[in-house]
Coordinates of C-alpha atoms in Angstrom, one line a residue:
M1 CA 35.8 20.6 4.9
K2 CA 36.4 20.9 2.2
H3 CA 34.8 19.1 -0.4
T4 CA 36.9 17.7 -3.0
A5 CA 36.4 15.3 -5.8
S6 CA 40.8 14.2 -7.0
A7 CA 40.7 10.7 -5.7
L8 CA 38.3 8.1 -4.4
P9 CA 37.0 8.4 -0.6
E10 CA 38.3 6.7 2.2
M11 CA 35.8 4.9 4.2
P12 CA 36.5 4.8 7.5
P13 CA 37.5 1.8 9.5
C14 CA 35.6 -0.9 11.3
D15 CA 37.4 -3.8 13.5
V16 CA 34.5 -6.0 12.4
K17 CA 34.9 -8.9 10.5
P18 CA 31.2 -10.4 8.4
E19 CA 30.7 -13.7 8.6
P20 CA 31.6 -15.4 4.9
Y21 CA 28.0 -15.5 3.1
Q22 CA 27.3 -19.8 2.5
D23 CA 23.7 -19.7 2.0
M24 CA 21.2 -18.9 -1.0
S25 CA 23.2 -17.6 -4.3
K26 CA 22.0 -13.9 -5.6
E27 CA 20.2 -15.3 -8.4
R28 CA 18.3 -17.7 -6.7
M29 CA 16.9 -14.6 -3.4
L30 CA 16.6 -12.5 -7.1
D31 CA 14.6 -15.2 -8.3
I32 CA 12.2 -16.1 -5.9
R33 CA 11.9 -12.1 -4.7
Q34 CA 10.3 -11.7 -8.7
N35 CA 8.4 -14.5 -8.7
N36 CA 7.2 -15.5 -4.4
C37 CA 7.4 -12.3 -2.2
N38 CA 5.1 -9.6 -2.1
P39 CA 4.9 -8.0 -5.8
M40 CA 5.4 -4.3 -4.3
T41 CA 8.8 -5.2 -2.5
M42 CA 10.2 -5.1 -6.7
K43 CA 9.4 -2.0 -6.4
V44 CA 11.1 -0.6 -4.0
T45 CA 14.2 -2.4 -4.7
Y46 CA 15.8 0.4 -5.2
Y47 CA 19.1 -0.3 -7.0
K48 CA 19.9 -1.3 -11.0
K49 CA 21.7 -3.9 -8.9
P50 CA 19.6 -4.9 -5.8
V51 CA 21.6 -4.9 -2.7
H52 CA 22.7 -8.5 -0.8
I53 CA 22.4 -7.5 2.9
H54 CA 24.1 -10.5 4.9
Q55 CA 24.8 -9.0 8.4
G56 CA 24.8 -5.6 10.3
Y57 CA 26.7 -3.6 13.7
M58 CA 26.0 -0.3 14.0
Q59 CA 25.9 2.3 11.5
W60 CA 28.1 -0.1 9.4
L61 CA 26.1 -3.5 6.3
W62 CA 27.5 -5.8 4.9
D63 CA 26.8 -7.6 1.8
T64 CA 26.5 -11.5 0.7
D65 CA 30.5 -10.1 -1.4
G66 CA 31.7 -9.0 2.1
R67 CA 31.3 -5.1 0.3
R68 CA 31.0 -2.7 3.8
Y69 CA 28.8 0.3 3.8
L70 CA 27.9 3.0 5.5
D71 CA 24.1 2.7 6.3
L72 CA 22.5 6.8 6.1
F73 CA 19.1 5.5 5.8
A74 CA 18.5 2.5 9.0
G75 CA 15.9 0.5 7.4
V76 CA 14.0 3.9 6.5
A77 CA 14.4 5.5 10.4
T78 CA 14.2 2.3 11.6
V79 CA 17.6 0.9 13.2
S80 CA 17.2 3.7 16.2
V81 CA 20.9 2.9 17.9
G82 CA 22.8 1.1 14.9
H83 CA 22.5 -2.7 13.8
C84 CA 22.4 -5.6 16.6
H85 CA 24.5 -3.0 19.2
P86 CA 25.6 -5.4 21.5
K87 CA 23.5 -3.9 24.5
V88 CA 20.2 -4.2 22.5
T89 CA 21.5 -8.1 21.2
A90 CA 22.3 -9.2 24.6
A91 CA 18.7 -8.0 26.3
A92 CA 16.8 -10.0 23.6
E93 CA 19.2 -12.9 24.2
K94 CA 18.4 -12.9 27.6
Q95 CA 14.5 -12.8 27.4
L96 CA 14.6 -14.9 23.9
R97 CA 15.5 -18.0 27.2
R98 CA 12.8 -17.4 29.2
L99 CA 10.3 -16.6 27.6
W100 CA 9.5 -14.9 23.6
H101 CA 5.2 -15.2 24.5
T102 CA 2.2 -14.9 26.8
T103 CA -1.0 -13.4 27.0
S104 CA -1.3 -9.7 28.1
I105 CA -4.2 -11.5 29.9
Y106 CA -1.4 -12.9 32.6
M107 CA 1.0 -10.4 34.2
Y108 CA 5.3 -10.1 33.1
P109 CA 7.2 -8.1 34.5
T110 CA 8.7 -7.0 31.4
V111 CA 5.8 -4.9 30.0
H112 CA 5.3 -2.8 32.6
E113 CA 8.9 -2.7 33.1
Y114 CA 9.1 -1.2 29.2
T115 CA 6.0 1.2 29.6
D116 CA 7.1 2.8 33.1
K117 CA 10.6 3.3 31.2
L118 CA 8.1 5.3 27.9
A119 CA 5.7 7.1 29.8
A120 CA 7.8 8.6 32.3
L121 CA 10.3 9.9 29.0
L122 CA 6.5 11.6 27.8
P123 CA 5.1 15.4 29.6
D124 CA 1.6 15.3 31.3
P125 CA -0.7 13.7 31.2
L126 CA 0.4 11.5 28.5
K127 CA 0.8 8.6 30.5
V128 CA -1.8 5.3 29.4
V129 CA 0.5 3.2 27.0
Y130 CA -1.0 1.2 24.2
L131 CA 1.3 -1.5 23.4
V132 CA 1.3 -2.2 18.8
N133 CA 3.2 -4.1 17.2
S134 CA 3.9 -1.9 13.7
G135 CA 3.2 2.1 12.8
S136 CA 0.3 1.5 10.8
E137 CA -1.8 -0.4 13.2
A138 CA -0.6 2.3 16.0
N139 CA -2.4 5.2 13.7
D140 CA -5.5 3.0 12.8
L141 CA -6.0 3.2 16.7
A142 CA -5.2 6.4 17.6
M143 CA -7.9 7.6 14.9
L144 CA -10.6 5.0 16.4
M145 CA -9.5 6.4 19.5
A146 CA -10.5 10.2 18.5
R147 CA -13.3 9.0 16.8
V148 CA -14.5 7.4 19.9
H149 CA -13.6 9.8 22.4
T150 CA -14.6 12.9 21.0
G151 CA -18.4 11.5 18.4
N152 CA -16.4 13.1 16.3
F153 CA -16.1 10.9 12.4
D154 CA -13.7 13.6 10.2
I155 CA -9.9 14.1 9.9
I156 CA -7.3 16.0 9.0
T157 CA -4.2 15.1 7.8
L158 CA -1.5 17.4 6.1
R159 CA -1.6 17.2 2.2
G160 CA 2.5 15.0 1.3
S161 CA 2.5 13.6 4.3
Y162 CA 2.6 9.5 5.2
H163 CA 0.6 8.2 8.1
G164 CA 0.5 3.7 7.1
G165 CA -0.8 1.6 4.1
S166 CA -3.4 0.2 6.6
P167 CA -7.0 0.2 4.7
L168 CA -7.4 3.3 7.7
A169 CA -4.4 5.3 7.4
T170 CA -4.4 5.2 4.0
G171 CA -7.1 7.9 4.2
L172 CA -4.0 9.9 6.6
T173 CA -1.8 9.6 4.4
S174 CA -1.5 12.0 1.7
N175 CA 0.5 10.9 -1.9
S176 CA -0.4 9.0 -4.5
A177 CA 1.7 6.8 -4.8
Y178 CA 0.1 4.9 -1.7
K179 CA -3.7 4.8 -2.9
F180 CA -5.8 2.5 -4.4
P181 CA -8.2 2.7 -6.8
V182 CA -10.6 1.5 -4.0
A183 CA -13.2 3.1 -1.5
S184 CA -10.8 4.0 1.7
G185 CA -10.2 6.5 4.0
F186 CA -14.0 7.9 4.6
G187 CA -13.3 11.2 7.2
C188 CA -9.9 11.7 5.8
H189 CA -9.5 15.2 5.0
N190 CA -5.6 16.8 3.7
T191 CA -4.4 20.3 3.5
M192 CA -1.8 21.9 2.0
C193 CA 1.0 21.5 3.6
P194 CA 3.1 24.5 5.2
D195 CA 6.1 24.0 2.9
V196 CA 8.5 26.9 2.9
F197 CA 10.9 25.3 -0.1
R198 CA 8.1 24.0 -2.4
G199 CA 5.3 26.0 -1.3
P200 CA 4.0 29.4 -2.2
W201 CA 4.9 31.1 1.1
G202 CA 7.9 31.6 3.1
G203 CA 11.9 31.8 3.4
R204 CA 14.5 32.1 5.1
H205 CA 13.8 33.2 8.6
C206 CA 10.0 30.3 8.5
R207 CA 12.6 26.9 9.3
D208 CA 13.5 25.7 13.5
S209 CA 16.9 24.8 11.4
P210 CA 20.2 25.2 11.5
V211 CA 19.7 25.6 7.6
Q212 CA 16.9 27.6 5.8
T213 CA 15.5 27.8 2.5
V214 CA 17.6 30.2 -0.4
R215 CA 13.7 31.7 -0.8
N216 CA 13.8 35.8 0.5
C217 CA 11.2 36.5 2.8
S218 CA 10.3 40.0 4.1
C219 CA 9.3 38.9 7.3
S220 CA 11.0 39.5 10.4
Q221 CA 12.9 37.2 12.7
D222 CA 9.6 37.4 15.1
H223 CA 6.9 37.7 12.7
C224 CA 6.6 34.7 9.3
Q225 CA 3.5 36.2 7.3
A226 CA 4.7 32.8 5.3
N227 CA 2.5 30.8 8.6
E228 CA -0.2 33.2 8.6
M229 CA -1.3 32.2 5.1
Y230 CA -1.0 28.9 5.6
I231 CA -3.0 29.1 8.7
D232 CA -6.0 30.5 6.6
Q233 CA -5.4 28.0 3.9
L234 CA -6.4 25.3 7.5
K235 CA -9.8 27.4 8.1
E236 CA -10.5 27.3 5.2
M237 CA -10.7 24.1 5.3
F238 CA -12.8 24.3 7.6
A239 CA -15.1 27.0 6.3
T240 CA -15.4 24.4 3.5
T241 CA -14.5 20.7 4.1
V242 CA -15.6 19.7 7.7
P243 CA -18.5 19.6 10.1
N244 CA -18.5 22.3 12.9
R245 CA -16.7 19.6 15.1
I246 CA -13.4 17.0 14.4
A247 CA -12.4 13.9 15.5
A248 CA -8.4 14.9 15.4
F249 CA -5.5 16.3 13.2
F250 CA -2.6 13.9 12.2
G251 CA 1.2 15.6 11.5
E252 CA 3.9 14.3 11.6
P253 CA 7.1 17.4 13.2
I254 CA 8.9 16.9 10.2
Q255 CA 7.5 14.9 7.5
G256 CA 9.4 11.9 6.8
V257 CA 8.3 10.3 4.1
G258 CA 7.8 13.4 2.0
G259 CA 11.0 14.0 2.3
A260 CA 11.7 16.0 6.0
V261 CA 10.2 18.5 5.1
Q262 CA 9.6 21.4 7.8
Y263 CA 6.9 24.1 8.8
P264 CA 6.9 27.2 9.7
K265 CA 8.3 27.9 13.3
N266 CA 4.5 28.1 14.9
F267 CA 2.3 26.5 12.7
L268 CA 1.6 23.5 14.3
K269 CA 1.3 25.3 17.7
E270 CA -1.9 27.4 15.6
T271 CA -3.6 24.4 14.4
Y272 CA -3.5 22.5 17.3
K273 CA -5.1 25.6 18.9
L274 CA -7.7 26.0 16.0
V275 CA -8.3 21.9 15.8
R276 CA -9.4 22.2 19.5
E277 CA -11.5 24.7 19.2
R278 CA -13.6 22.3 17.3
G279 CA -14.0 19.6 19.1
G280 CA -10.7 18.1 18.0
L281 CA -7.8 15.7 19.2
C282 CA -3.9 16.3 18.9
I283 CA -2.4 13.7 18.0
A284 CA 0.9 13.8 17.0
D285 CA 2.9 10.8 14.8
E286 CA 6.5 10.4 16.2
V287 CA 7.1 7.1 14.1
Q288 CA 10.3 9.0 12.4
T289 CA 10.7 11.6 14.6
G290 CA 11.0 10.4 18.1
F291 CA 13.7 9.0 20.2
G292 CA 16.0 11.5 19.4
R293 CA 16.2 11.5 16.3
T294 CA 16.0 15.4 16.2
G295 CA 18.7 16.4 18.8
S296 CA 17.1 19.3 19.7
H297 CA 14.3 17.1 22.1
F298 CA 12.9 13.3 22.4
W299 CA 10.3 14.4 20.4
G300 CA 10.3 16.2 18.0
F301 CA 6.4 17.5 19.2
Q302 CA 9.0 18.9 21.9
G303 CA 10.6 21.6 19.3
H304 CA 7.1 22.7 18.3
G305 CA 6.4 23.8 22.1
V306 CA 3.3 22.5 22.3
L307 CA 1.5 18.9 23.6
P308 CA -0.6 16.1 22.0
D309 CA -3.3 14.7 22.9
M310 CA -2.1 11.0 21.5
V311 CA 1.7 10.6 20.6
T312 CA 2.0 7.1 18.2
M313 CA 5.2 5.7 17.9
A314 CA 7.0 2.6 15.8
K315 CA 10.6 2.7 13.9
G316 CA 13.1 3.3 15.9
I317 CA 10.9 2.6 19.4
A318 CA 12.7 -1.3 19.1
N319 CA 15.6 -0.8 16.8
G320 CA 14.0 -2.5 13.8
F321 CA 12.6 -5.3 15.8
P322 CA 8.6 -5.1 15.1
M323 CA 6.2 -2.9 18.0
A324 CA 4.9 0.0 18.2
A325 CA 2.4 2.2 20.5
V326 CA -0.3 4.8 21.5
V327 CA 0.3 6.7 24.2
T328 CA -2.4 8.9 25.6
T329 CA -4.3 10.5 28.7
Q330 CA -6.1 9.0 31.0
E331 CA -9.2 10.6 30.3
I332 CA -8.9 9.5 26.4
A333 CA -8.1 5.7 27.5
R334 CA -11.4 5.7 29.4
S335 CA -13.5 7.2 27.5
F336 CA -11.8 3.8 25.1
A337 CA -12.4 1.3 27.6
K338 CA -16.5 1.4 26.6
G339 CA -15.2 -1.4 24.7
V340 CA -12.8 -3.9 24.6
H341 CA -9.4 -3.7 23.0
F342 CA -7.6 -6.8 22.7
N343 CA -4.0 -6.8 20.8
T344 CA -2.0 -10.6 20.7
F345 CA 1.3 -9.4 20.3
G346 CA 0.7 -6.3 21.3
G347 CA 3.7 -5.9 24.3
N348 CA 5.8 -9.3 23.6
P349 CA 7.8 -10.2 26.1
V350 CA 11.0 -10.4 23.5
A351 CA 9.5 -6.3 22.0
C352 CA 8.7 -5.3 25.7
A353 CA 12.9 -6.2 26.9
I354 CA 13.9 -4.8 23.5
A355 CA 12.3 -2.3 23.2
S356 CA 13.4 -1.5 27.1
S357 CA 17.1 -1.5 25.9
V358 CA 17.0 1.3 23.0
L359 CA 15.5 3.9 25.8
D360 CA 18.6 2.5 28.4
V361 CA 21.2 3.2 24.7
C362 CA 19.0 6.2 24.1
I363 CA 19.5 7.7 27.1
I364 CA 22.4 6.1 29.1
Y365 CA 25.6 4.9 27.3
N366 CA 25.3 7.1 23.9
G367 CA 23.4 9.1 24.2
S368 CA 22.3 9.5 20.9
Q369 CA 20.2 12.3 21.0
H370 CA 23.7 14.1 22.0
I371 CA 25.2 12.4 18.8
S372 CA 21.6 13.4 16.9
A373 CA 22.1 17.1 17.8
N374 CA 26.2 17.7 16.5
I375 CA 26.6 15.2 13.7
G376 CA 22.8 16.5 12.1
T377 CA 24.1 20.2 12.5
Y378 CA 27.4 19.0 10.9
L379 CA 26.1 17.1 8.2
L380 CA 23.0 20.8 7.4
H381 CA 26.2 23.1 7.4
E382 CA 27.9 21.3 5.1
L383 CA 25.4 19.9 2.9
A384 CA 24.1 23.9 2.6
K385 CA 27.9 24.6 1.2
L386 CA 27.2 22.4 -1.5
R387 CA 23.7 23.2 -2.1
E388 CA 26.1 26.4 -2.6
K389 CA 28.3 24.2 -5.5
Y390 CA 25.8 22.8 -7.4
E391 CA 22.5 24.1 -9.0
I392 CA 20.9 20.7 -9.0
V393 CA 20.7 21.0 -4.6
G394 CA 17.8 23.2 -4.3
D395 CA 17.4 23.0 -0.9
V396 CA 19.1 21.4 2.8
R397 CA 16.8 21.0 5.3
G398 CA 15.7 18.6 8.8
K399 CA 16.6 18.6 11.9
G400 CA 19.2 16.4 14.2
L401 CA 19.5 13.7 12.3
M402 CA 15.9 13.7 9.5
I403 CA 17.9 15.3 7.0
G404 CA 16.2 15.9 3.6
V405 CA 18.3 17.1 -0.1
E406 CA 15.6 18.2 -2.4
M407 CA 17.0 17.5 -6.2
V408 CA 16.1 20.4 -8.5
K409 CA 16.7 20.2 -12.6
N410 CA 17.6 24.4 -11.2
K411 CA 17.2 27.0 -8.9
A412 CA 15.6 28.8 -10.6
S413 CA 12.6 26.8 -11.6
Q414 CA 12.4 24.6 -8.4
E415 CA 11.6 21.9 -11.4
P416 CA 11.9 18.7 -9.4
L417 CA 15.0 16.9 -10.6
P418 CA 13.6 13.6 -13.3
P419 CA 13.2 10.2 -11.0
Q420 CA 16.3 9.0 -13.6
D421 CA 18.5 12.0 -13.5
L422 CA 18.2 11.6 -9.4
G423 CA 18.6 7.7 -9.7
E424 CA 22.7 7.9 -11.2
I425 CA 23.7 9.9 -8.3
F426 CA 21.8 7.1 -6.0
E427 CA 24.4 4.7 -8.0
D428 CA 27.1 6.3 -7.9
T429 CA 26.6 7.2 -3.9
K430 CA 25.7 3.6 -2.9
D431 CA 28.4 2.1 -5.5
M432 CA 31.3 4.5 -3.3
G433 CA 29.8 2.4 -0.4
V434 CA 26.5 4.9 1.2
L435 CA 22.9 3.2 2.1
I436 CA 20.6 6.9 1.9
G437 CA 17.0 7.3 0.9
K438 CA 15.2 8.5 -1.4
G439 CA 11.5 10.4 -0.8
G440 CA 9.5 13.7 -1.1
L441 CA 6.3 13.6 -3.1
Y442 CA 8.0 13.4 -6.4
G443 CA 10.6 11.5 -5.3
Q444 CA 12.6 14.2 -5.9
T445 CA 15.1 13.7 -2.2
F446 CA 17.8 12.5 -1.0
R447 CA 16.4 11.2 3.1
I448 CA 19.4 10.9 5.0
K449 CA 18.4 9.2 8.1
P450 CA 21.1 6.8 9.8
P451 CA 21.4 5.8 13.1
M452 CA 21.8 8.0 16.2
C453 CA 25.6 6.5 16.7
I454 CA 27.9 8.1 13.6
T455 CA 31.2 9.5 13.8
K456 CA 32.1 12.9 12.3
A457 CA 34.7 10.6 10.3
D458 CA 31.5 9.2 9.1
A459 CA 29.2 12.4 8.1
D460 CA 33.0 13.0 6.3
F461 CA 33.4 10.0 4.7
F462 CA 29.8 10.7 3.2
L463 CA 30.0 14.2 1.7
A464 CA 32.7 13.5 0.0
V465 CA 30.8 10.5 -1.7
F466 CA 28.0 13.1 -2.1
N467 CA 29.5 15.7 -3.7
R468 CA 32.0 13.0 -6.2
A469 CA 28.1 11.3 -7.3
L470 CA 27.4 14.7 -7.5
Q471 CA 30.2 16.6 -9.8
N472 CA 29.7 13.4 -11.7
Y473 CA 26.9 13.9 -12.6
M474 CA 26.9 17.4 -13.9
E475 CA 30.0 16.3 -15.4
R476 CA 27.3 13.8 -17.3
R477 CA 25.0 16.1 -17.7
L478 CA 27.2 19.5 -19.3
K479 CA 28.7 17.0 -21.9
P480 CA 28.5 17.5 -25.1

């Protein structure tokens, strides 16, 4: 498509009319948020004028004034099949009328129906499902299971990763913004992230993505020198930092909070081999990449040609309802049965009914993975054109509907665009009716992770809005 900035982009039509908002005033909400809610909520209240959301349907959100927004952040990659998807809503309503909660001491059909469906979507021998309530909780449990099974303690993750904010998971997470000045995460170590754009090595052939970095590369198509260099960094960690035997390696197939960072194509495959040689388990954190979001596969790890020993998942698993899971092998599950693991809300009947419906929608009804592949690839190619057009767009990357656009002061230095400058583009994009996210180690990357129900018309609207916001910023910057 052609990106022009002559007129305000026109939002695609929507037949849904929001209910009139008649509840608490915006001023009262903000007062409560400032004085009674967790203070951290103010830190993540992105906009100068907070967006007060009232209602949602599929890819659309409405604020309390009735203004409509195209949601391209999906509650941080959590609304997988669409806000208030009719089939998922119907499943929730049906279960709420039947049974809200009981305990896994008793047998009830929804938990067994769901675990059977979920296990069928994972390759052998990943067939044992533990249901919990959040991604942090899932990763905590996976850490414990790995340590019990291996008898080892040390765990390795990648710098820039995010695996949760609980006391244990903060050890896995490698981003100072999520760290506190207290002892936590004993036995967790971070190795260099193989970021082929911002890291010391990488080039035009490294990523499994429709769009490659613009860095020059002397590698052939089938030989990646950058991968070898990053693997050498991991080997150096093994030689200097951890014992000869370790418990696990955690890795996101594509970094989420880190800004959709992708690795050289064979990095995870070689990493898994090295970890297993040292007695460790390989754990795929699919909290953001799972359920078809990467387009090419239902699970992100499949795109790397690896088979993990455990998979953790959350967010899109239940379209925004609190739920998460760890899926592992019979062998690991048997070793963990040495003690009692019990979860009050894990496998809740309502959560299982919703998550089961989400799988039906993903696979049977609207083909979320197919939408991710087609619309995501289109977006990536079009965003790459904006990278060529604007000096401040440093990198465009991702797969499917997990996309990052890294902003820089200029392409030569690759210095991150300052937060206040990024905020101007962010605000402008919102004011024209599109909600996107921010991430990256320095907060320099726009994150585009919409519900997996968007259309080409939605994509074109966003592209026109984003182009306009970039042009507006450049015009302001060039003014004397």
